[in-house]
Amino acid sequence: MGASALLLLLCILFFCRESYGVRGSSSELTSSPPRGWNSYDSFSWVVDEQAFLDNAAILAKNLHRYGYEYVVVDFLWYRKNVDGASEDSYGYDCIDPWGRPFPDPGRWPSSKGGQGFTEVARKVHEMGLMFGIHVMRGISKQAVDASTPVLDVRSNSVYREGNRTWTAKDIGMTQRACAWMQHGFMSVDTDIGAGRAFLRSLYQQYAEWGVDFVKLDCVFGDDLDSKEIITVSELQRELDQPVLFSISPGTNVTPSMAGSISAYVDMYRITADDWDKWTDVASHFDISRDFSSANLIGAKGLHGRSWPDLDMLPLGWLTDPGVRQGPHRKSNLTVDEQRTQEHKPQAVTLWSMAKSPLMFGGDLRNIDEITLSLITNPTLLEINSFSTNNKEFPFVFATEDFKSRNHALNKRSMSQELVDGPDNKVLGLTSCKTERAKGWFEMDSNQICRKGDSKNQNPSYCLYKRMPHLIPDQGIKYKQEYVGMFQLLAMQNQSACLEASVKNTLQQRKRRITLSGCKWHDSQMWRLNDSGTLVNSYSALCATMVSEAVNSTEGIRSWIGTGRKGEIYLSFFNLNSQTTVISAKISDIGKVLSGEFLGNATCKCSEVWSGHKFGQVNQISMAVTRHGCALFVLDCTDQFQFSKV
């Protein structure tokens, strides 16, 4: 090959990588939202080595050039796939003598002989891809019950401190078991050296296997464990190679919660699990808006920037949540051959406009051409990687009696039906920084009450305090840890306590404060602060009263963003159950973007999905199908001048 031909080839390769957001080695690891494939939506927890490598090979061949570079084994890769094993079963996990999980040899045969994921990672790297795994919080209950010794990787022997050796039982916090996997994992005490030593040995082992991506679950949202997130982040900085750090789940995440940890991670979930249901897609609009308004999209992160994560894209060939079965059905969001614009384009368009990581969830061995063309659409990938000023655009209106609501002012309800309260209200949870969290006070030594309104000085609602019964062998430890805390009863002398942790199935992960049998767990421990907030020890959220309402999945939405060549992207989303004509005036763009029109407020306009070119317009109107979307590219170069910052 001649020098000129070689130079041309190198230029083409560079252009392709830059165009679709593929990062070169010299750029930040997370300068743009990561992309890849995750096994959960298609395999639940039963994916095996061959199926995983088959999917990786297809991604390398068909998607890597579009910036999809991570292939991630989701949860329970260490659990034996045998009768009796399930998401929260006990005693089926493979752990090494140091209490650390290792791959189930029955599903991952190359892991035999203590190899772990070394061989799988090697094959993935040979494909030019990055290898990732899902891990749970802290340490397994199985290791704690077995009192496995803690490894000190610095001495390559049992961890010693204070003239003694330490075991898993010394560092496991049984009162902070993962609320939706209580037979599986619990927090590690990161305030002691042995706890940090265990986590160090864990993440060093992952690095030795060749892991490039870690998704740490049951540490965020309702399950917030800031200490473990920060400790793991600090330990990752000790490694010889960078490992992308993702955290989950995102149920009831708030911008203020994320703001305190976003600098320690690369991506973080802000929603519950997203499946192929319209209600799941619709629920993402409010939370995306809130994080954009808080300027958290692309804020400082562990390896460059951090990205709010809307979860995997459940498209193509899938399994069902919670089953012990691989892919066996088509996504309910699949478009038919008539290329209607229902569901699927709406999800990918919102994910791109909100600059969420794009992690495909379907089985790539059976991906259809429509889905493939959608997740490789050059305009969507350009928006996802390089657009800026991404935010909700509130100045849209609809005809046929579907009036646009000002969703930017419509605060998202953070809680669902809980324990009955007065005036058709229920007891729910909210961020402790909000005003509605305040208003609790100690009526007497036995009651915590909620203040009434300004016209009624009497308390509107009261709960009853209960002091937990001490466990004989752990009484002193617990008594010290829970100074000033108490359990709560809805009625006096009741035997059930208010519990602010997830009690339902893993795949739902929905917040419900329920009445449950009283026990030693942070989810049932509460503290009354001087500010009048009643905070839960497990979730770090506060109790409040909320109206019993159902979140609406109707209406219209719109997002806007600017491109790196001066173009403006505008999307319409129809959440209604029938076709709706959605419109926006070009002149209103200046109200959202920093700039002004010079003369007439007009732009050249084209729509991505229909391919229609509108020419020079001062208003955009389009009939959008039920649960569908439209995506416009506006050229306002000669008309709109951005403000200089």
Coordinates of N, CA and C in Angstrom, one line a residue, residues 15 382 562-567 569 635 637:
F15 N -12.1 9.6 11.0 CA -13.3 10.3 10.8 C -14.5 9.4 11.3
E382 N -24.8 11.3 16.8 CA -24.2 12.6 16.8 C -24.7 13.4 18.0
T562 N -28.0 21.7 21.0 CA -27.3 22.3 19.9 C -26.2 21.4 19.5
G563 N -25.9 21.5 18.1 CA -24.8 20.6 17.6 C -23.5 21.3 17.5
R564 N -22.5 20.5 17.2 CA -21.1 21.1 17.2 C -20.9 21.9 16.0
K565 N -21.8 21.9 14.9 CA -21.6 22.7 13.7 C -22.6 23.9 13.7
G566 N -23.2 24.1 14.9 CA -24.2 25.2 14.9 C -25.6 24.8 14.7
E567 N -25.9 23.6 14.3 CA -27.2 23.1 14.1 C -28.0 23.0 15.4
Y569 N -31.1 20.9 17.4 CA -31.9 19.7 17.4 C -33.2 19.9 18.2
D635 N -31.3 24.4 10.7 CA -30.2 25.2 10.3 C -30.6 26.7 10.4
T637 N -28.2 29.1 11.0 CA -26.9 29.7 11.0 C -26.9 31.2 10.6

